[in-house]
């Protein structure tokens, strides 16, 4: 099995990666002088081609966050030189040279363009208000901006939109790009301009510990097998350069799930079952029924009428991508042939039409105004359950074909140009990394990076007990509540086969645990600070002694529970801005209350209870499965059941507008649901 390991590319400064798929290949553009471009066939191995923007376009300036869109024969680049407004550049080739075709169109940073399946164009960018968007009337004309409902405290940038199954999915990035806590957020909407609603399991990607940290500025692209989606993002190095990372992403209704971020080996993107990139003359895989063609600059070109059939059969379920263009004004019709049917583009009537073997039209649709017949156009067919077909970005509505076992071919009644052919069967089973939330599928592979104890949590329980089998052995649940079921597993490094029986909307994740069961921490913390110990736990009892000092307005002093991925704001040094930058629970005492918060790089107050002002506070906290209970001097202050609990992490301290001196915390990992026995 071929694997990859993040970062997949180093020492090239791959900041703000954007990947374009064109004619079966991939092109990577990043923030760097001259916009260096890399090329790949498999998303893993990238060859540096060179700079695609001439120095005289933006003298002395670095084009920020370049993104490229192909449409109707032209490649349009959108970039902001040094953040000083945006420009549109254009080329007839993905490797440039790109030249400006607009003056400065303004806006702040990180321009991104999305073309909907009805042909409508939309633009997105970031400013101090968050992510804004607008409708475009052409590749260079922009409508009135509007806020689309995406904002992250401290820093917001890097928007990118895709559409899957009628839902618009936005990823965007927050915190300062030089912070280890740079992170990717996800949201969805029913309209390309929103309002977008954040996923309940955000952040999609954040990591502040280890060698791969500071993750952000993503773009998503269809994989080589045409059946999977992959997200590219960068990570931060100590010298402030960025390396290149990717992980698979799943779209499920209004949510998407990143199978990452990963730093351990993972299965590589799947290759297609068949691909011809047209870099050489056709071999035995092609049968010429009419005419002939020649290889020319990554295409095959016919001098006259042609009908060529690929010998590779289409699978029962899968996808195929082909590329066509008319090479002469005398060419009246061109397209693809499939199992006795022909899907043709007609120059004279500017329509696309499906014909039976006897010439009867079964379906037709008008092409967009200004459709260039001499430009290369892609046709994408998918028949994995439902059938869909696209001409470039345009959804061919109401078109249905039965393709299992058929052969795809090219047809033209005159000179034509043809691009790559890619054919793939249904995607293989998924490989899921640890420490990431995913939909609970009936079967998948689990990639375990290190030997040890792991907590498997199944979210969203039904009346039917959940069943979990790992490598054929059934695991017994250690705890089952209305919200979760947990299983304690001992796993070795490598891949494990997992089978689950549960309700359809369940979600699952696997998290490492430490087997040490006791830890004591002391705090001597300044204002606006946070820290944790080393022990990763789930169920725990904590005895804490808190001594807040020098308390200012709106002060809070407290305990962190099941906390991870701590970061500061700004360039990684602003503790006040980063007061909420972690994932976990926080129990805080203040003037007259004890409060329970949940943090996912934001702050949600779950519940609170009265607590008299004291010079020092003694608290006992029990965190068992999805229930958190807080007591003081033997009196229960509050108890809370989280219906979507955070299950593992570390314990520690948190100070807000106060100091913590002489404070201590002792935790005992409970011999309970996780380690066997009862709470």
XYZ file of C-alpha atoms in Angstrom:
679
model
C 0.000 0.000 0.000
C 1.343 3.425 -0.981
C 1.261 5.945 1.844
C 1.919 9.637 2.378
C 2.951 11.551 5.468
C 2.449 15.243 6.182
C 4.038 17.497 5.288
C 4.172 16.074 1.760
C 6.374 18.886 0.400
C 9.017 20.928 2.228
C 11.473 23.736 1.531
C 9.400 25.490 -1.117
C 7.396 27.906 1.047
C 3.955 26.530 0.211
C 1.941 29.261 1.913
C -1.776 29.494 1.039
C -1.852 26.469 -1.294
C -4.406 26.394 -4.097
C -4.717 23.351 -6.387
C -6.364 23.449 -9.821
C -7.367 20.273 -11.679
C -7.153 20.700 -15.456
C -7.089 18.057 -18.195
C -6.318 15.237 -15.767
C -3.402 16.989 -14.048
C -3.005 19.192 -10.992
C -1.409 22.622 -10.703
C -0.353 24.092 -7.365
C -0.053 27.859 -6.802
C 1.168 29.420 -3.537
C 2.091 32.768 -2.027
C 5.654 33.458 -3.162
C 7.487 35.859 -5.510
C 6.453 35.307 -9.117
C 3.870 32.699 -8.034
C 5.846 29.504 -8.491
C 3.740 26.676 -9.925
C 4.116 22.935 -9.345
C 2.558 20.134 -11.402
C 1.409 16.662 -10.310
C -0.495 13.641 -11.596
C -1.258 12.099 -8.186
C -1.491 14.976 -5.616
C 1.634 13.673 -3.815
C 4.612 14.126 -6.123
C 5.009 17.719 -7.286
C 7.397 18.996 -9.942
C 8.367 22.652 -9.801
C 7.697 24.206 -13.211
C 8.621 27.790 -12.429
C 7.196 31.270 -11.944
C 3.989 32.042 -13.813
C 3.696 35.796 -13.119
C 6.355 38.088 -14.600
C 8.224 40.377 -12.208
C 7.051 43.503 -14.045
C 3.409 42.767 -13.160
C 3.936 43.593 -9.459
C 7.472 45.028 -9.097
C 8.871 44.410 -5.619
C 5.611 42.882 -4.346
C 4.622 39.297 -3.535
C 1.248 38.157 -4.924
C -0.715 36.878 -1.921
C -2.946 33.779 -1.993
C -3.207 33.282 -5.790
C -6.177 31.230 -6.999
C -6.797 30.163 -10.604
C -10.084 29.370 -12.349
C -10.350 27.820 -15.822
C -13.353 28.800 -17.902
C -14.062 28.832 -21.617
C -10.444 28.680 -22.764
C -8.935 31.126 -20.266
C -7.183 30.731 -16.925
C -8.051 33.589 -14.552
C -5.815 34.298 -11.564
C -7.035 36.336 -8.588
C -4.357 37.633 -6.239
C -3.486 40.525 -3.935
C 0.107 41.836 -4.244
C 1.289 42.358 -0.672
C -2.345 42.712 0.404
C -2.706 46.020 -1.474
C -5.985 45.287 -3.227
C -6.715 42.617 -5.828
C -6.093 42.138 -9.531
C -7.358 39.709 -12.120
C -4.730 38.168 -14.395
C -5.273 35.922 -17.381
C -3.433 33.286 -19.402
C -4.308 30.695 -22.041
C -2.166 28.087 -20.270
C -2.085 26.954 -16.598
C 1.670 27.609 -16.451
C 1.255 31.189 -17.611
C 2.458 33.696 -18.269
C -0.378 35.466 -16.445
C -0.924 39.146 -17.257
C -3.113 41.725 -15.526
C -6.408 42.423 -17.258
C -7.926 44.710 -14.601
C -6.811 47.651 -12.511
C -6.846 47.266 -8.732
C -10.348 46.042 -7.825
C -9.759 46.649 -4.119
C -10.980 44.518 -1.216
C -8.691 43.264 1.524
C -7.034 39.834 1.189
C -7.485 36.240 -0.014
C -9.781 36.378 -3.027
C -11.511 33.125 -4.011
C -13.915 32.423 -6.883
C -16.631 29.773 -7.022
C -18.634 28.866 -10.148
C -21.990 27.280 -9.348
C -23.506 24.430 -11.367
C -25.982 26.864 -12.960
C -23.073 28.893 -14.366
C -23.284 31.742 -11.836
C -19.986 33.171 -10.536
C -19.310 34.250 -6.930
C -16.323 35.879 -5.259
C -15.190 35.717 -1.618
C -12.555 37.592 0.356
C -11.630 38.537 3.918
C -11.514 41.785 5.831
C -11.900 42.948 9.437
C -15.611 42.014 9.406
C -14.890 38.399 8.449
C -15.629 36.731 5.115
C -17.503 38.731 2.500
C -18.888 37.663 -0.853
C -20.603 38.943 -3.968
C -22.185 37.795 -7.215
C -19.996 38.259 -10.294
C -21.405 39.230 -13.673
C -18.229 38.180 -15.505
C -14.727 36.991 -14.544
C -13.751 40.644 -14.011
C -16.999 42.305 -12.838
C -18.125 42.194 -9.223
C -21.426 43.005 -7.550
C -22.211 44.560 -4.181
C -20.409 42.825 -1.275
C -22.230 41.278 1.655
C -21.178 39.570 4.874
C -21.820 35.824 4.531
C -21.806 34.815 8.203
C -18.213 33.655 8.792
C -15.985 35.343 11.363
C -13.212 34.271 13.743
C -12.022 36.437 16.615
C -8.570 37.914 16.130
C -8.077 37.042 12.467
C -10.243 35.742 9.600
C -9.025 34.835 6.103
C -8.642 32.138 3.456
C -12.224 31.494 2.221
C -12.900 28.599 -0.135
C -16.308 27.259 -1.272
C -17.333 23.936 -2.821
C -20.778 22.496 -3.515
C -21.714 18.911 -2.741
C -25.203 17.385 -3.005
C -26.852 20.796 -3.168
C -25.066 22.173 -0.083
C -22.442 24.939 -0.156
C -19.452 24.264 2.105
C -17.093 27.039 3.187
C -13.695 26.627 4.782
C -11.890 29.613 6.235
C -8.953 30.213 8.535
C -8.426 32.037 11.814
C -5.891 33.259 14.341
C -2.677 34.884 13.132
C -0.868 33.005 10.365
C 2.311 32.991 12.486
C 0.568 31.348 15.452
C 0.691 27.628 16.176
C -3.057 27.962 16.696
C -3.773 28.941 13.098
C -6.778 26.764 12.297
C -9.365 25.809 9.675
C -13.061 26.376 10.347
C -15.944 24.909 8.335
C -19.485 26.101 7.626
C -22.365 25.321 5.269
C -25.288 27.117 3.659
C -28.188 26.620 1.272
C -27.050 29.579 -0.894
C -23.553 30.485 -2.128
C -23.725 33.825 -0.287
C -25.040 32.286 2.901
C -25.768 32.883 5.625
C -23.219 30.191 6.465
C -23.617 28.233 9.707
C -20.501 26.822 11.373
C -20.198 23.073 11.802
C -20.841 21.862 15.322
C -17.525 19.976 15.369
C -15.195 22.887 14.547
C -12.304 23.491 14.254
C -11.879 21.208 11.263
C -8.105 21.330 11.671
C -5.950 22.601 14.518
C -2.719 21.304 16.032
C -0.395 23.191 18.367
C 1.866 20.337 19.503
C 4.434 18.335 17.579
C 6.209 19.129 14.334
C 3.161 19.870 12.142
C 1.505 22.959 13.670
C -0.049 26.233 12.522
C -2.473 24.652 10.045
C -4.521 26.801 7.710
C -5.578 28.379 4.419
C -7.144 25.416 2.668
C -8.426 24.514 -0.782
C -10.293 21.347 -1.759
C -9.957 19.425 -5.020
C -11.323 16.222 -6.556
C -8.862 13.333 -6.237
C -7.222 11.377 -9.085
C -9.908 8.678 -8.762
C -12.662 11.288 -9.359
C -14.512 9.772 -6.366
C -12.721 11.361 -3.407
C -12.067 14.919 -2.211
C -8.780 16.151 -0.755
C -8.037 19.276 1.255
C -4.691 21.046 0.905
C -3.411 23.333 3.649
C -0.105 24.568 4.969
C 1.734 24.214 8.276
C 4.073 26.665 9.973
C 7.821 26.094 10.425
C 10.012 27.759 13.084
C 11.628 29.929 10.372
C 8.129 31.168 9.346
C 8.121 29.252 6.053
C 5.213 26.955 5.309
C 5.146 23.323 4.177
C 2.416 21.525 2.218
C -0.117 19.116 3.730
C -3.193 17.255 2.536
C -5.868 15.008 3.985
C -9.057 13.487 2.710
C -12.371 15.259 3.372
C -15.866 13.742 3.491
C -19.083 15.614 2.736
C -22.214 14.443 4.552
C -25.293 16.623 4.183
C -24.745 19.960 5.951
C -21.408 18.802 7.425
C -17.988 17.926 6.180
C -15.330 15.953 8.038
C -11.587 16.232 7.545
C -9.826 12.894 7.993
C -7.060 14.700 9.794
C -5.015 16.661 10.457
C -2.551 13.792 10.175
C 1.176 13.557 10.754
C 1.493 9.750 10.647
C 1.519 7.642 7.449
C -1.860 7.418 5.691
C -3.027 5.670 2.491
C -2.213 7.751 -0.583
C -4.913 9.166 -2.870
C -6.241 6.339 -5.025
C -5.169 6.218 -8.652
C -7.853 5.964 -11.330
C -8.620 2.546 -12.801
C -7.620 3.897 -16.202
C -6.091 7.154 -17.396
C -4.673 8.346 -20.703
C -3.050 11.792 -20.430
C -2.564 11.924 -24.204
C 1.165 12.600 -23.979
C 1.933 9.949 -26.644
C 0.336 8.290 -29.625
C -2.663 6.071 -28.882
C -1.925 2.421 -28.192
C -4.001 -0.735 -28.121
C -6.432 0.821 -25.628
C -8.026 2.786 -28.485
C -9.973 1.460 -31.465
C -10.257 3.845 -34.429
C -13.611 3.411 -36.195
C -13.321 6.552 -38.338
C -10.346 8.784 -39.123
C -7.201 9.137 -37.059
C -5.369 11.503 -34.714
C -1.899 12.581 -33.624
C -0.349 13.497 -30.263
C 0.301 17.217 -29.883
C 1.227 19.123 -26.689
C -0.693 16.862 -24.320
C -3.699 16.456 -26.628
C -4.699 14.302 -29.576
C -5.779 16.217 -32.649
C -7.759 14.953 -35.627
C -7.473 16.545 -39.059
C -11.033 15.564 -39.996
C -13.970 13.426 -38.931
C -13.147 10.880 -36.243
C -14.693 8.220 -34.043
C -12.365 6.587 -31.512
C -13.435 4.116 -28.789
C -11.542 3.400 -25.572
C -11.233 -0.339 -24.922
C -11.405 0.077 -21.123
C -15.012 -0.660 -20.021
C -16.859 1.598 -17.631
C -17.408 0.034 -14.176
C -20.766 -0.755 -12.584
C -20.445 2.308 -10.338
C -17.960 5.102 -10.825
C -16.958 8.229 -12.695
C -15.390 9.249 -15.983
C -13.868 12.511 -17.171
C -13.156 13.398 -20.814
C -12.155 16.603 -22.656
C -13.207 17.909 -26.079
C -12.831 20.946 -28.345
C -13.544 21.798 -31.975
C -10.331 22.490 -33.918
C -11.935 24.043 -36.994
C -14.796 26.401 -37.752
C -16.012 23.723 -40.198
C -16.545 21.238 -37.345
C -20.286 21.253 -36.747
C -20.611 18.661 -33.966
C -18.221 16.999 -31.551
C -18.468 15.145 -28.242
C -18.463 11.648 -26.811
C -20.097 8.344 -27.740
C -21.371 5.853 -25.181
C -23.064 2.459 -25.726
C -24.896 3.349 -28.915
C -25.607 6.905 -27.777
C -23.764 10.108 -28.591
C -23.561 13.228 -26.431
C -22.836 15.992 -28.929
C -22.070 19.693 -28.768
C -23.469 21.510 -31.804
C -21.709 24.656 -32.987
C -24.463 26.061 -35.199
C -27.309 25.802 -32.673
C -25.073 26.231 -29.595
C -26.741 23.282 -27.893
C -25.669 19.992 -26.351
C -27.791 17.009 -27.328
C -28.019 13.258 -26.573
C -28.745 11.142 -29.655
C -29.759 7.481 -29.895
C -28.114 5.175 -32.417
C -30.829 6.026 -34.978
C -30.232 9.769 -34.536
C -33.294 10.418 -32.361
C -32.729 13.205 -29.825
C -33.457 11.984 -26.284
C -32.329 15.109 -24.426
C -30.918 18.558 -25.174
C -29.967 21.790 -23.455
C -28.868 25.254 -24.575
C -25.233 26.174 -23.975
C -24.262 29.407 -22.224
C -24.020 32.553 -24.306
C -20.449 33.079 -25.491
C -19.563 29.370 -25.279
C -16.242 28.943 -27.119
C -16.193 25.798 -29.249
C -12.447 26.080 -29.855
C -11.759 25.969 -26.088
C -11.168 22.705 -24.255
C -14.239 21.585 -22.287
C -14.511 18.802 -19.745
C -17.391 16.347 -19.458
C -17.689 14.642 -16.074
C -20.016 11.673 -15.604
C -20.807 10.058 -12.241
C -23.016 7.009 -11.713
C -22.549 5.990 -8.096
C -26.148 5.486 -6.993
C -27.509 8.611 -8.676
C -26.382 9.791 -12.121
C -24.948 13.267 -12.668
C -23.214 14.885 -15.626
C -21.333 18.176 -15.907
C -20.073 20.178 -18.852
C -17.268 22.133 -17.215
C -18.990 23.596 -14.119
C -22.463 23.357 -15.652
C -24.816 20.631 -14.376
C -26.571 18.900 -17.281
C -29.962 18.685 -15.627
C -32.371 15.828 -16.342
C -29.777 13.903 -18.372
C -29.632 10.189 -17.585
C -27.346 7.519 -19.021
C -26.871 3.848 -18.120
C -23.133 3.330 -18.343
C -22.200 0.058 -16.624
C -20.079 -2.003 -19.026
C -20.197 0.622 -21.791
C -17.144 2.076 -23.546
C -16.530 5.786 -23.814
C -15.247 7.252 -27.047
C -14.648 10.517 -28.879
C -16.580 11.731 -31.917
C -16.327 14.730 -34.278
C -17.590 15.422 -37.790
C -14.518 17.543 -38.511
C -11.169 18.537 -37.045
C -11.173 18.333 -33.239
C -8.900 18.376 -30.209
C -9.238 15.856 -27.398
C -7.840 15.842 -23.871
C -7.242 13.245 -21.200
C -9.569 10.362 -20.329
C -9.948 9.201 -16.723
C -12.106 6.271 -15.562
C -12.585 5.103 -11.967
C -14.716 2.572 -10.150
C -16.447 3.070 -6.845
C -14.168 4.336 -4.097
C -12.491 1.819 -1.822
C -13.112 1.654 1.929
C -12.007 4.620 4.000
C -8.980 4.823 6.242
C -9.650 6.922 9.343
C -6.919 8.473 11.528
C -7.136 8.727 15.290
C -8.081 12.015 16.984
C -10.575 13.040 14.343
C -14.383 12.966 14.307
C -15.962 11.104 11.390
C -19.373 9.682 10.479
C -19.744 6.173 11.889
C -19.533 4.000 8.774
C -20.326 0.257 8.896
C -16.712 -0.647 8.122
C -13.414 1.186 7.716
C -9.699 0.953 8.453
C -8.266 2.740 11.481
C -4.700 4.096 11.216
C -3.055 3.950 14.661
C 0.189 5.992 14.936
C 1.564 4.523 18.199
C 0.981 1.524 20.462
C -1.176 2.221 23.482
C -4.578 2.695 25.085
C -7.308 4.396 23.070
C -10.792 5.578 23.897
C -13.358 4.976 21.164
C -16.371 7.260 21.535
C -19.564 6.716 19.573
C -21.782 9.809 19.543
C -25.548 9.807 18.959
C -27.001 6.713 20.574
C -30.280 4.967 19.832
C -32.294 2.392 21.756
C -30.307 -0.313 19.954
C -26.978 -0.989 21.719
C -23.907 -0.086 19.708
C -21.615 -2.910 18.643
C -17.936 -2.477 17.813
C -15.604 -5.077 16.316
C -11.881 -4.452 15.855
C -9.910 -6.928 13.768
C -12.798 -9.373 14.089
C -12.946 -9.209 17.895
C -15.989 -7.690 19.578
C -15.269 -4.893 22.058
C -17.563 -4.496 25.044
C -18.832 -0.988 25.797
C -17.423 0.432 29.014
C -20.121 3.089 29.262
C -23.429 3.825 27.512
C -25.532 6.941 28.053
C -28.243 8.681 26.064
C -25.536 10.538 24.111
C -22.499 8.287 23.826
C -21.053 4.815 24.068
C -17.369 4.379 24.961
C -14.959 1.509 24.419
C -11.456 1.187 25.862
C -9.068 -0.444 23.413
C -5.426 -1.449 23.413
C -4.159 -0.958 19.862
C -0.842 -1.514 18.130
C 0.717 0.725 15.503
C -0.663 0.180 12.018
C -4.007 -0.428 10.320
C -6.959 -2.103 12.050
C -10.270 -3.279 10.575
C -13.256 -1.684 12.342
C -16.918 -2.658 12.051
C -19.751 -0.750 13.726
C -23.452 -1.393 14.176
C -25.334 1.763 15.200
C -27.853 4.338 14.020
C -27.056 6.092 10.733
C -26.319 9.567 12.099
C -23.749 8.404 14.662
C -20.236 9.816 14.729
C -17.097 8.203 16.034
C -13.559 9.065 17.074
C -10.552 7.337 18.636
C -8.328 9.217 21.106
C -5.131 8.174 22.909
C -5.128 7.822 26.697
C -2.316 7.658 29.234
C -2.335 4.778 31.678
C -0.772 6.824 34.503
C -3.687 7.587 36.805
C -2.539 10.435 39.024
C -1.015 13.867 38.439
C -0.410 16.940 40.606
C -0.008 20.448 39.188
C 0.846 23.771 40.793
C 0.289 27.218 39.318
C 2.149 30.499 39.530
C 0.410 32.214 36.638
C 0.294 35.782 35.406
C -2.857 37.454 34.153
C -4.454 36.047 30.998
C -2.696 32.722 30.951
C -3.383 28.991 30.652
C -1.408 25.799 31.080
C -1.980 22.055 31.309
C -0.219 19.004 32.641
C 0.939 16.015 30.607
C -1.617 13.318 31.432
C -4.252 12.606 28.752
C -7.393 11.401 30.461
C -11.129 10.990 30.077
C -12.943 10.087 33.310
C -11.343 11.862 36.233
C -11.802 13.315 39.693
C -9.982 16.565 40.399
C -9.306 18.317 43.707
C -8.331 21.931 43.116
C -7.230 24.775 45.364
C -7.504 28.156 43.597
C -5.929 31.366 44.882
C -6.861 34.280 42.591
C -4.873 37.464 43.208
C -4.769 41.007 41.779
C -8.232 40.561 40.304
C -9.396 43.101 37.745
C -12.784 43.705 36.203
C -14.593 40.613 34.888
C -11.915 38.379 36.362
C -12.185 34.592 36.262
C -9.878 31.917 37.665
C -10.328 28.292 36.932
C -9.554 24.767 35.871
C -9.172 23.290 32.409
C -10.618 19.828 31.729
C -10.099 17.532 28.751
C -8.149 20.374 27.179
C -5.890 20.242 24.126
C -4.389 22.393 21.357
C -3.705 25.459 23.505
C -2.548 28.574 21.651
C -2.116 32.297 22.134
C -3.414 35.002 19.838
C -1.680 37.333 17.419
C 1.712 36.038 16.325
C 1.573 33.479 19.110
C 2.317 35.833 22.003
C -0.957 37.636 22.762
C -2.355 35.780 25.772
C -5.366 38.029 26.206
C -6.475 37.690 22.584
C -5.907 33.945 22.847
C -7.773 33.445 26.119
C -10.332 31.200 24.363
C -7.887 29.490 22.015
C -8.071 25.864 23.077
C -10.425 22.898 22.879
C -11.825 21.672 26.184
C -13.911 22.565 29.244
C -13.225 25.414 31.669
C -14.558 25.695 35.209
C -14.226 29.289 36.410
C -14.840 31.021 39.723
C -15.571 34.742 39.688
C -17.121 37.316 42.016
C -20.227 35.361 43.015
C -20.500 32.375 40.673
C -18.947 29.178 39.452
C -19.286 28.773 35.690
C -18.854 25.873 33.296
C -17.675 26.765 29.785
C -16.998 24.731 26.666
C -14.257 25.915 24.303
C -13.637 25.008 20.674
C -11.481 28.074 20.002
C -14.539 30.036 21.068
C -16.454 30.243 24.351
C -19.878 28.812 25.223
C -21.303 29.174 28.732
C -22.982 25.844 29.517
C -24.281 26.559 33.023
C -23.493 28.428 36.238
C -24.341 28.391 39.948
C -24.036 30.833 42.885
C -20.798 30.698 44.845
C -19.954 33.181 47.623
C -16.864 35.338 47.191
C -13.887 33.749 48.957
C -10.201 34.575 49.190
C -9.429 31.008 48.136
C -11.565 28.261 46.583
C -11.560 24.510 47.075
C -13.373 22.609 44.341
C -13.954 18.951 43.579
C -14.737 18.129 39.963
C -15.940 14.769 38.658
C -15.853 14.330 34.901
C -17.479 10.990 34.050
C -18.450 10.208 30.436
C -20.783 13.052 29.345
C -21.479 14.379 32.887
C -19.529 17.062 34.758
C -20.226 17.676 38.471
C -18.705 20.477 40.577
C -18.727 20.485 44.389
C -17.236 22.618 47.145
C -16.737 21.518 50.751
C -18.963 18.498 50.190
C -21.839 20.492 48.631
C -22.744 19.943 45.000
C -22.826 23.255 43.151
C -23.862 22.103 39.687
C -24.079 19.094 37.411
C -24.240 19.205 33.622
C -24.759 16.579 30.914
C -23.219 17.539 27.571
C -25.086 15.963 24.659
C -21.991 16.386 22.446
C -19.143 15.962 24.920
C -15.428 16.446 24.508
C -14.045 13.156 25.786
C -10.274 13.352 26.238
C -7.557 15.859 26.984
C -5.444 17.266 29.794
C -6.150 19.149 33.027
C -4.717 22.537 33.926
C -5.289 26.131 34.997
C -6.740 29.244 33.376
C -6.533 32.869 34.521
C -8.471 35.807 33.100
C -7.757 39.330 34.395
C -6.220 37.867 37.534
C -3.144 36.047 38.787
C -3.039 32.521 40.186
C -0.512 32.101 43.005
C -0.136 29.090 45.271
C -2.848 27.172 43.432
C -2.741 23.408 43.097
C -4.606 20.635 41.352
C -4.515 16.878 41.869
C -6.298 14.589 39.450
C -7.130 10.926 39.698
C -8.040 9.070 36.518
C -11.080 7.105 37.635
C -11.343 3.309 37.630
C -14.664 3.780 35.899
C -16.216 3.491 32.498
C -12.932 3.907 30.689
C -10.743 1.540 32.659
C -13.368 -1.011 33.697
C -15.710 -0.953 36.694
C -18.451 1.535 37.530
C -18.512 5.259 38.289
